[in-house]
XYZ file of C-alpha atoms in Angstrom:
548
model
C -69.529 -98.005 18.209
C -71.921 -96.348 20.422
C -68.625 -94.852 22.499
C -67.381 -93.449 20.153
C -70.206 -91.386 18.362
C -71.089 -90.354 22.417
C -66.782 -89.244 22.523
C -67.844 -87.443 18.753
C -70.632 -85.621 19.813
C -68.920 -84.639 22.824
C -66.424 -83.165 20.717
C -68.318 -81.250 18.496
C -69.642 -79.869 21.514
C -66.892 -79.163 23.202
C -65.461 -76.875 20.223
C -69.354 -75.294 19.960
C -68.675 -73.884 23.543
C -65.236 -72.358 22.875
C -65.235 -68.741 21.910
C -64.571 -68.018 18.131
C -60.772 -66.235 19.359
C -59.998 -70.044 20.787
C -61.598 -71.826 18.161
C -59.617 -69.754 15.518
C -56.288 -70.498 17.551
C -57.151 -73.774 17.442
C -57.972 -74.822 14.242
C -54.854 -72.503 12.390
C -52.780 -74.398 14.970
C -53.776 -77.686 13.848
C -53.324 -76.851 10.428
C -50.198 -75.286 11.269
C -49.449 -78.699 12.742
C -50.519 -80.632 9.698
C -48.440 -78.620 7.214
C -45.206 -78.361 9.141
C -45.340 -82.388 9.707
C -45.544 -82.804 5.679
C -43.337 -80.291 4.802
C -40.747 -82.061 7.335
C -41.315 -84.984 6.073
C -41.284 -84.239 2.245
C -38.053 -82.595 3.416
C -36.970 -85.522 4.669
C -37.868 -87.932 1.751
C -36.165 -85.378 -1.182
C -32.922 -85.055 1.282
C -32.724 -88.871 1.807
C -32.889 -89.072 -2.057
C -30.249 -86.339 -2.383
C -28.095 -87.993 -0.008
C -28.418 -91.589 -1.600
C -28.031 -89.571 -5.386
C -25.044 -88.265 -4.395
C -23.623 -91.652 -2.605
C -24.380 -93.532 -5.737
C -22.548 -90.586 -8.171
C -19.566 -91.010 -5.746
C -19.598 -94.654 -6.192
C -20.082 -94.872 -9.914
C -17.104 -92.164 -10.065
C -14.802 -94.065 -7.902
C -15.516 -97.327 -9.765
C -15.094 -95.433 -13.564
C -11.770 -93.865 -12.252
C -10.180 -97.150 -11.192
C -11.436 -99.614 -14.379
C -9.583 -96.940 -15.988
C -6.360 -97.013 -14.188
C -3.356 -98.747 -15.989
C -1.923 -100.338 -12.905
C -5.315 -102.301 -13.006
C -5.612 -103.157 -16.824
C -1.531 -104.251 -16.511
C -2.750 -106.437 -12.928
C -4.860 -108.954 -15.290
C -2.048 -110.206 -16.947
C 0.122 -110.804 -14.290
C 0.440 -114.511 -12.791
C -0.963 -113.280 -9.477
C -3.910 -110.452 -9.855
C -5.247 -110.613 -6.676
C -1.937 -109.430 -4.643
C -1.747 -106.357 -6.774
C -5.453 -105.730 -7.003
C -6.045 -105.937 -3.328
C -3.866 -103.278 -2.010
C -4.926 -101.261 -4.801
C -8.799 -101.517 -3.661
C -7.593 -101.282 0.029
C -5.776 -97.700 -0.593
C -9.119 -96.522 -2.375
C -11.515 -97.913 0.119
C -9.831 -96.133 2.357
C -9.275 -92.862 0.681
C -12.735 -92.992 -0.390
C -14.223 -94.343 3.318
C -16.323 -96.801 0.985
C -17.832 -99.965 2.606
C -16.009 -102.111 -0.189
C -13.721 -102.137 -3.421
C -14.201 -105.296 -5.276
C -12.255 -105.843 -8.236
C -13.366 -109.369 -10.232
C -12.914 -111.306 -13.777
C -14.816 -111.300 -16.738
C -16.537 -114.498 -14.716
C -17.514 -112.408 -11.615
C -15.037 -114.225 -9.353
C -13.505 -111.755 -7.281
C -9.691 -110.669 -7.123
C -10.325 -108.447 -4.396
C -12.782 -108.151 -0.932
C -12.126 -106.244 2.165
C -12.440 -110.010 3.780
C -9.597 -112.095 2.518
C -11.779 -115.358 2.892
C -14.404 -114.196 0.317
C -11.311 -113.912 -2.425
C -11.951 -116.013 -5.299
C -15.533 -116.953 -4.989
C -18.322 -115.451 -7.103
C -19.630 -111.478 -6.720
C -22.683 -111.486 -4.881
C -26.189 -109.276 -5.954
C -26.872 -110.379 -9.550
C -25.910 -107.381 -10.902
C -22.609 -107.663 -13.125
C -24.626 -108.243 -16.630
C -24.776 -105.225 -18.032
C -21.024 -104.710 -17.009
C -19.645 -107.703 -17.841
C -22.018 -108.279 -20.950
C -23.193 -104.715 -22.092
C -20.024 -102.696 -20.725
C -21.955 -100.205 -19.414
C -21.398 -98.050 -16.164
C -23.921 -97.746 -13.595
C -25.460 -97.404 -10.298
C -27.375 -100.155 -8.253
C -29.073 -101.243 -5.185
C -28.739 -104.556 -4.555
C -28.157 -107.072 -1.498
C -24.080 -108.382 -1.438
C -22.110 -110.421 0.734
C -21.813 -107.437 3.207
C -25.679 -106.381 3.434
C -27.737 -104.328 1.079
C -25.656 -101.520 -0.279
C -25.549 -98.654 -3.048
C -22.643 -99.810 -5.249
C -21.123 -97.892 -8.827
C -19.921 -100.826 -11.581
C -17.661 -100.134 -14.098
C -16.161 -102.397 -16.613
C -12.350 -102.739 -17.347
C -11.224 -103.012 -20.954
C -7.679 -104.495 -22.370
C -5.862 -102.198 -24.469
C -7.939 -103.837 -27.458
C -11.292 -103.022 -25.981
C -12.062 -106.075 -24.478
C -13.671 -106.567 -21.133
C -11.690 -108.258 -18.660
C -13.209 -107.655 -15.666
C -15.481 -105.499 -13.702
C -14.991 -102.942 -10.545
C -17.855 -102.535 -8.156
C -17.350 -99.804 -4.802
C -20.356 -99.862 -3.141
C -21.280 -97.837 0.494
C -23.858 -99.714 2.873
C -27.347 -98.127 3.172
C -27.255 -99.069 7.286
C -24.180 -96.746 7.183
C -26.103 -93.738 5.621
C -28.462 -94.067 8.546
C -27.065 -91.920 10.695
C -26.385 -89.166 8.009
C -29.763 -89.499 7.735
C -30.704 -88.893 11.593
C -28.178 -85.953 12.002
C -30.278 -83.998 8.925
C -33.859 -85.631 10.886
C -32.603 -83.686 14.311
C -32.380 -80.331 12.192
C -35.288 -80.977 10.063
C -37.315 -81.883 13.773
C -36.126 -78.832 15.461
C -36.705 -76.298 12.164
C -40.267 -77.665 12.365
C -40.642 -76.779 15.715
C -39.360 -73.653 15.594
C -41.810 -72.976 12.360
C -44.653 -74.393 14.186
C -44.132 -72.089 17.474
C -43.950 -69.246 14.875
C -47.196 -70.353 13.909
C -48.625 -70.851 17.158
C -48.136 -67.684 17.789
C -49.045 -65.803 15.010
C -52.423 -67.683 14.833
C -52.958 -66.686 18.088
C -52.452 -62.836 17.508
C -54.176 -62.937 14.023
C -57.311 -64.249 16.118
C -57.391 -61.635 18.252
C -56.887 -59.287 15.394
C -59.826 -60.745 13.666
C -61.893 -60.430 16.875
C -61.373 -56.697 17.664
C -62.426 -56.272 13.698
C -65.725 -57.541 14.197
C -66.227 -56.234 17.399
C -65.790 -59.036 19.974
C -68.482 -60.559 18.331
C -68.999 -64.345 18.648
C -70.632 -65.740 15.433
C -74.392 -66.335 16.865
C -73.912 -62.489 17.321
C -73.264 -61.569 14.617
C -75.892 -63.529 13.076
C -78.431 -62.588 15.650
C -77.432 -58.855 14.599
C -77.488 -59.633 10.930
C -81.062 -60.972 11.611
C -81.998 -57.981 13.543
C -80.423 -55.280 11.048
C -82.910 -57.031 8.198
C -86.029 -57.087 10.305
C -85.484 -53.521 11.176
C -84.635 -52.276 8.001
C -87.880 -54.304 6.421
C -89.832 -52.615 9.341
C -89.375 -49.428 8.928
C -91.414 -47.348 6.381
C -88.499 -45.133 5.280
C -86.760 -46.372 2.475
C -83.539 -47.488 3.109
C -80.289 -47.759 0.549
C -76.846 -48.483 2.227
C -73.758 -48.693 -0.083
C -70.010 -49.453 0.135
C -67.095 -46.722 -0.307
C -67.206 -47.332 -4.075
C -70.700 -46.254 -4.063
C -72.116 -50.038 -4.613
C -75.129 -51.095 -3.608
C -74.894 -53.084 -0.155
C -78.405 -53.336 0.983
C -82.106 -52.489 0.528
C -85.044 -52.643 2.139
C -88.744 -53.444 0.159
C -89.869 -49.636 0.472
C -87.256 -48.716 -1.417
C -87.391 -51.413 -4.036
C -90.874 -50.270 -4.827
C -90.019 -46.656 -5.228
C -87.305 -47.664 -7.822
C -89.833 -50.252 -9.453
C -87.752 -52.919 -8.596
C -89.667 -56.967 -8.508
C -86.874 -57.953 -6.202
C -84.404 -56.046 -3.636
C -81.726 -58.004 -4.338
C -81.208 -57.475 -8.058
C -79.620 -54.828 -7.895
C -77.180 -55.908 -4.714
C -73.859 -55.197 -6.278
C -74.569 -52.189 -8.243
C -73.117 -48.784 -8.368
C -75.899 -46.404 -6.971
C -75.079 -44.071 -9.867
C -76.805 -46.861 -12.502
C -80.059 -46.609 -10.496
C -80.406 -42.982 -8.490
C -78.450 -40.880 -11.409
C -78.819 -37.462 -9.358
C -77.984 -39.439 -6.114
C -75.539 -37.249 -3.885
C -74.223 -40.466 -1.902
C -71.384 -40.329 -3.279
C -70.049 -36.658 -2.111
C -71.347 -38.307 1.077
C -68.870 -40.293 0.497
C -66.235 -37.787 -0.390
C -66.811 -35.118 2.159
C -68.559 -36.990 4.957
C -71.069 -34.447 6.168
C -74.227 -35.354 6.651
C -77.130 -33.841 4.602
C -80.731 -33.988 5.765
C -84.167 -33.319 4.274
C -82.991 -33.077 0.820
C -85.608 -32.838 -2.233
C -85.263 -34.816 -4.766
C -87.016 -36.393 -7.655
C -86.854 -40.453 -8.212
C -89.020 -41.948 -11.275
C -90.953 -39.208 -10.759
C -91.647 -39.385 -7.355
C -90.751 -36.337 -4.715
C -88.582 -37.098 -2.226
C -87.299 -36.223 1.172
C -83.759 -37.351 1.649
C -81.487 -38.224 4.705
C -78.226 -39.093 3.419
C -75.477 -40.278 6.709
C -71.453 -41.456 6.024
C -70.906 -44.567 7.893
C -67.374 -44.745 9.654
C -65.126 -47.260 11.501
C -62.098 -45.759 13.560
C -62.439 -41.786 11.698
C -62.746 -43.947 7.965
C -65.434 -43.642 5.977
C -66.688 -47.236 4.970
C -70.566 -46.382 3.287
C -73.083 -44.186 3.273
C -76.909 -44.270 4.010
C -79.349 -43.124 2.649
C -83.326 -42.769 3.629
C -86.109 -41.103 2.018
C -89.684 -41.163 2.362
C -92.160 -39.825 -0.823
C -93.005 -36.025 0.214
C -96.563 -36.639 -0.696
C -96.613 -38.738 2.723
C -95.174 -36.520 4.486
C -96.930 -33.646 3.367
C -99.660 -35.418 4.374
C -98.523 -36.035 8.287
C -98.391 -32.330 8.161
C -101.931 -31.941 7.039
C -103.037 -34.132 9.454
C -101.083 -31.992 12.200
C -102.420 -28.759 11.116
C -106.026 -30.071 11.139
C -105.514 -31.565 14.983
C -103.875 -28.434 15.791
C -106.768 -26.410 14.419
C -109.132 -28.194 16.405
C -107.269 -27.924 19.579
C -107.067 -23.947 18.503
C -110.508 -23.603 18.020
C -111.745 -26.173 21.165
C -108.693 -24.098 23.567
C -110.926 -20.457 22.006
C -113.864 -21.852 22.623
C -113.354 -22.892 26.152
C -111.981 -19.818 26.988
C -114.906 -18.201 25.493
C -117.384 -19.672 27.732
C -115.260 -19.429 31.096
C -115.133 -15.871 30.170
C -118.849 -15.970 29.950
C -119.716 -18.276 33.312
C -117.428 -16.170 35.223
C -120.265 -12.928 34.043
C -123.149 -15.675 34.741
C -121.373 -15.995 38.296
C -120.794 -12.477 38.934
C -124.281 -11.058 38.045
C -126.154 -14.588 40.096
C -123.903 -13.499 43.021
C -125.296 -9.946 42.835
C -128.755 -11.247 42.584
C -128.697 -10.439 38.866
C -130.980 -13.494 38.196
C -133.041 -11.606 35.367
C -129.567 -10.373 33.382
C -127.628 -13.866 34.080
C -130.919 -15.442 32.281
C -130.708 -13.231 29.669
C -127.112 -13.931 28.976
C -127.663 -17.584 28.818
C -130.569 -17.408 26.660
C -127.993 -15.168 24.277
C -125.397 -17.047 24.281
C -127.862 -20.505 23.632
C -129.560 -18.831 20.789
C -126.642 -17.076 19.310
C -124.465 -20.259 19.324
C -127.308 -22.364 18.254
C -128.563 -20.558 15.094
C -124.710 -20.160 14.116
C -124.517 -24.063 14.515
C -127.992 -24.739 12.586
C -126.962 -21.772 9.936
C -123.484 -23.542 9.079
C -124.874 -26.860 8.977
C -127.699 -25.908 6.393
C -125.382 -24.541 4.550
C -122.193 -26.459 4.553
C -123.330 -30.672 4.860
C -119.581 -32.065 5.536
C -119.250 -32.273 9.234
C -115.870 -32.251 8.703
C -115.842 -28.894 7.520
C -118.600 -27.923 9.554
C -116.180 -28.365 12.824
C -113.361 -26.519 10.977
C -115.800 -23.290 10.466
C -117.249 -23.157 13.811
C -113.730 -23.121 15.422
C -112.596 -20.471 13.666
C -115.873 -18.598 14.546
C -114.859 -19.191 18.058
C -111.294 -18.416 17.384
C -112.160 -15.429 15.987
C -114.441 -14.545 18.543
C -111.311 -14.794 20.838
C -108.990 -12.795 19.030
C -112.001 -9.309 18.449
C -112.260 -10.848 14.747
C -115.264 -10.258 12.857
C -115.762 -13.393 10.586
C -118.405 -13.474 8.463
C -119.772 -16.319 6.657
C -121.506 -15.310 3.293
C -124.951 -16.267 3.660
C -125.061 -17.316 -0.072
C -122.642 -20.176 0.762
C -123.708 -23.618 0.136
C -121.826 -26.949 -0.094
C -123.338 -30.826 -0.169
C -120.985 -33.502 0.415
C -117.530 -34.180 -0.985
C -117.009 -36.503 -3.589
C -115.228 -39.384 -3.009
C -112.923 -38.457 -5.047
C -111.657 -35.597 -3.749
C -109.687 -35.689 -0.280
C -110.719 -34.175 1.876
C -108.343 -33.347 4.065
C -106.369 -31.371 1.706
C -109.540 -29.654 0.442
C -109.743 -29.113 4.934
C -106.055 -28.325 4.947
C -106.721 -25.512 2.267
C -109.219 -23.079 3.785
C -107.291 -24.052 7.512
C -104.772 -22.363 6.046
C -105.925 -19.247 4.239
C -108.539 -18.576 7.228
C -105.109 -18.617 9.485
C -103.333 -16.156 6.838
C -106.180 -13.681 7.051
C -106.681 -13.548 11.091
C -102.541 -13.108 11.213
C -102.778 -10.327 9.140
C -105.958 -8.667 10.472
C -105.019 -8.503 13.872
C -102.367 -6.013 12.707
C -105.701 -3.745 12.411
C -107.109 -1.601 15.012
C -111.113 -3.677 16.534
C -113.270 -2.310 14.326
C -111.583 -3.291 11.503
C -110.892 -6.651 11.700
C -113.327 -8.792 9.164
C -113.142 -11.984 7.692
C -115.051 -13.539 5.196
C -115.148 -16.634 3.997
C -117.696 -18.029 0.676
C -117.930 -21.927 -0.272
C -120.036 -22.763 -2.988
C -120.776 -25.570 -5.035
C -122.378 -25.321 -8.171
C -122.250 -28.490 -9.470
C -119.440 -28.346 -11.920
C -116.783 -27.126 -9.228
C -116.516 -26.155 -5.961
C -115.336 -22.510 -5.279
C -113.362 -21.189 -1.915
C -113.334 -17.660 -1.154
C -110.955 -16.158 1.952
C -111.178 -11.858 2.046
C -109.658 -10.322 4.574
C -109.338 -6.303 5.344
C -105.859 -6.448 5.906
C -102.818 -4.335 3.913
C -103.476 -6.729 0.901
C -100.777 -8.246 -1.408
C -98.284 -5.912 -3.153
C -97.326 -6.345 -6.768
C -93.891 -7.455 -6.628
C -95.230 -9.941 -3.724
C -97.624 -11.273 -6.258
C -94.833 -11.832 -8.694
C -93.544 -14.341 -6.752
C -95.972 -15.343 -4.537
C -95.052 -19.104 -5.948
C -92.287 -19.191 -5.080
C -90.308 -22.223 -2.877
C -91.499 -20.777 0.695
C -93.208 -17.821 0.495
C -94.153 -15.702 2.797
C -95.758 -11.987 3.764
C -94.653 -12.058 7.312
C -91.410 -11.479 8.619
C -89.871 -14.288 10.552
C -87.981 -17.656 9.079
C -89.846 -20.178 10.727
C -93.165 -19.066 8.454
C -93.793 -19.252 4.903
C -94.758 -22.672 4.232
C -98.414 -22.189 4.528
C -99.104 -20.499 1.332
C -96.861 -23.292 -0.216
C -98.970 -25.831 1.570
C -102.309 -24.506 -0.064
C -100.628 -23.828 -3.608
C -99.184 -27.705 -3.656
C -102.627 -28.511 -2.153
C -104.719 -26.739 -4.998
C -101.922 -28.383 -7.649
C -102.640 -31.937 -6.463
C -106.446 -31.366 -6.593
C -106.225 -30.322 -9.697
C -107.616 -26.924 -9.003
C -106.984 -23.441 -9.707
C -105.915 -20.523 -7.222
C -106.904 -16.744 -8.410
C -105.915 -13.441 -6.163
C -106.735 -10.390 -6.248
C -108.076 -7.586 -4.313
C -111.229 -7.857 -2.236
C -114.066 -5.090 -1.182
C -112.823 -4.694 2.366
C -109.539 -3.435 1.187
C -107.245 -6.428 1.896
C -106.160 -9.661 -0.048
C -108.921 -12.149 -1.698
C -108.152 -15.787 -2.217
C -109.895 -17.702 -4.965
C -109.966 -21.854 -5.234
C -111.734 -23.279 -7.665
C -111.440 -27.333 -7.580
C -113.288 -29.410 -10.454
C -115.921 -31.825 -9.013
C -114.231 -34.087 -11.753
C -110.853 -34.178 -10.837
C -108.327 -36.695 -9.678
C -105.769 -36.107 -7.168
C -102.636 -35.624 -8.954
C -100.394 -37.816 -7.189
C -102.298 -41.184 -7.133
């Protein structure tokens, strides 16, 4: 017992190692193998059956056709029936190549045999009754003098009906043997023909099946399957994938919670239509071009879409889609703008103060002590009572980074920018963020030094009021630029936006006006006192942000 299980195991091994385009060819031509041997020898078994059907027909035919003869019938009465009987079942035996004709009485004792010897003595096989008793014809199997044999037995009636004897022709089953053989060598060489044919074609179907999926063996694939669901689940994009009939073919979790969905695979199976009505997968589908950073609105959410065809060999097969909630995004860019800012203003500032150590180094090299001192104690003073005035006024140190940087960025770029001296703001609530409320005046201060530099030196002033007054907290950006015309006023809220020229721009006024919207707040504009635009936020010290 324990041999064998060891020659099992080995086995089973042995088939683990093979590669699937073997194991495939191996298995089909087994089962190949299997069905061809039963079909050849169900073949077999109904042609035998045939063969011994037809041998039995033959017999019963032969034996009908000669209890029916007259020369028979007129033999009974004759002194002598077995010398005209015999060379009558002679001349059929040998016209029908049967085994034996044996004619006998209504007593089974025979008036004819093929052996002369066995004339006279009883029929052999048990199996006269229903002739010589019933006078029926039939067909039997039974074992005679001569061996077991299919034999046809037919009664003989007088002229008045009455049974006088019986016929029985019978063929030997050992004879049929080799009828039987010569239909075994065709059915054994049509089954190997069909099972090379198999072979064969089991062996190109497997490699067909292998160049479908790739060369892939199956711990591949399943290590890939694996991998494809940990990446998708890893990912914070959403992802949908669907079929070319626009079903639903996979999922990942971010996506089931932006369609409100308990569990991904629900809706497995689904056309994407039932779920994402305004979906545009499906003239992915159609067309195959790609389309990328698409809006969109799902249960309410904003979207940005990237929908991709998926094709094997030129054919389109699926499409993908992934989206992320804009809000996010929108959010990445904030963060951007306000690390950008800061490099801006920390990149103005150093330049600033080279410019001013390489006067400190000029006048100490010209023995300039006295002016050199003076300088520093300027430049010490100046930038520390701007410091203490913006942080007595403004308590967020947040926004107390963002204002001095843009002092010192406007100090770069000949900019006067004033802070009103009236300004005054404690800490933000918590629930306001405060990155957008940062993002916000980032962006209109930025506005107002692009358009005053258009202005000669003297002209170019800035100023910028925060206030809170308990209730709200109020933004003002003035600048002494050209100011807003009318008709760019109109549709100043518009998708992208812009007062300046080139392509790339416009989406910082959109920034601040989707900003304000998810604060809750209010934007006014208008004209200011030094000729140019004036930006008004107001944001409620009791609002939510819109989105959560």
């Amino acid at each position: 017992m324990y041999t064998i299980k060891i020659s099992k195991v080995g086995f089973s091994i042995f088939f683990k190692t093979l590669k699937l385009q073997t194991r495939f060819a191996y298995y089909s031509s087994f089962l190949i193998f299997i069905i061809v041997t039963l079909a050849g020898l169900l073949f077999y078994v109904t042609i035998s059956d045939a063969l011994q059907t037809q041998i039995g027909n033959r017999a019963l035919y032969l034996a009908e056709t000669t209890a029916s003869r007259g020369d028979v019938i007129a033999a009974f009465h004759t002194d002598n029936p077995s010398e005209v009987l015999q060379k009558i079942s002679n001349d059929i035996m040998h016209a029908a190549k049967a085994t034996y004709v044996v004619i006998g009485d209504k007593e089974g004792i025979r008036y004819t045999h093929p052996l002369a010897d066995r004339i006279g003595k009883s029929m052999v096989g048990d199996d006269n009754d229903r002739a010589l008793k019933k006078g029926e014809s039939y067909i039997s199997i039974a074992n005679g003098s001569m061996g077991q044999s299919i034999r046809g037995k037919a009664p003989i009636f007088d002229t008045n009906g009455s049974i006088i004897g019986v016929v029985s022709i019978g063929y030997l089953t050992s004879e049929l043997d080799h009828l039987y053989l010569l239909y075994l060598d065709n059915i054994f060489y049509t089954m190997v023909i069909a099972l090379s044919i198999g072979i064969i074609g089991s062996i190109f179907l497997s490699r067909n099946i292998k160049k479908q999926i790739f060369n892939l063996e199956p711990n591949e694939i399943a290590n890939l399957l694996t991998e494809k669901n940990v990446l998708i689940e890893s990912v914070r994009e959403a992802i949908i994938t669907v079929n070319d009939k626009g079903e639903i073919t996979t999922l990942n979790n971010a996506a089931a919670n932006i369609l409100n969905l308990a569990n991904n695979t629900t809706i497995i199976g689904d056309n994407i239509e039932q779920h994402i009505p305004n979906t545009h997968l499906l003239n992915v589908l159609m067309n195959g071009e790609k389309q990328l950073d698409k809006l969109m609105n799902i249960n309410g959410h904003e979207i940005i879409v990237n929908r991709v065809p998926m094709k094997v060999n030129g054919k389109i097969v699926g499409a993908v889609a992934s989206f992320r909630l804009q809000s996010e995004i929108e959010q990445m860019a904030i963060e951007l703008s306000q690390v950008k800012q800061y490099t801006e203003s920390l990149r103005a500032q150093t330049h600033e103060f080279k410019n001013v150590l390489y006067t400190i180094s000029g006048l100490i090299q010209l023995n300039a002590s006295e002016k050199a001192l003076s300088i520093i104690h300027k430049e010490v003073q100046g930038h520390s009572s701007l410091t203490q005035f913006i942080t007595n006024r403004v308590k967020d140190p947040f926004l107390n980074g963002l204002i001095i940087g843009f002092f010192n960025r406007a100090r770069e770029l000949k900019i006067q920018l004033i802070f009103d001296e009236d300004s005054y703001l404690e800490n933000f609530p918590e629930n306001i963020e405060k990155s957008l409320i940062i993002s916000i005046m980032g962006n209109l201060l930025t506005n107002a030094f692009e358009e005053v530099e258009k202005n000669k030196e003297q002209q170019r002033i800035v100023r910028l009021f925060i206030l809170d007054n308990g209730e709200e907290i109020i933004f003002e950006v003035e600048d002494s630029g050209n100011g807003l015309a009318q008709e760019k006023l109109d549709v100043l809220f518009s998708e992208n936006i812009s007062t300046k020229d080139t392509k790339l721009r416009g989406y910082g006024l959109r920034k601040v006006i989707s900003s304000i919207h998810d604060l809750n707040g209010s934007l006014a504009l208008g004209e200011g006192d030094l000729g140019g635009a004036l930006f008004i936020v107001s944001i409620s010290k009791r609002g939510i942000i819109i989105n959560e």
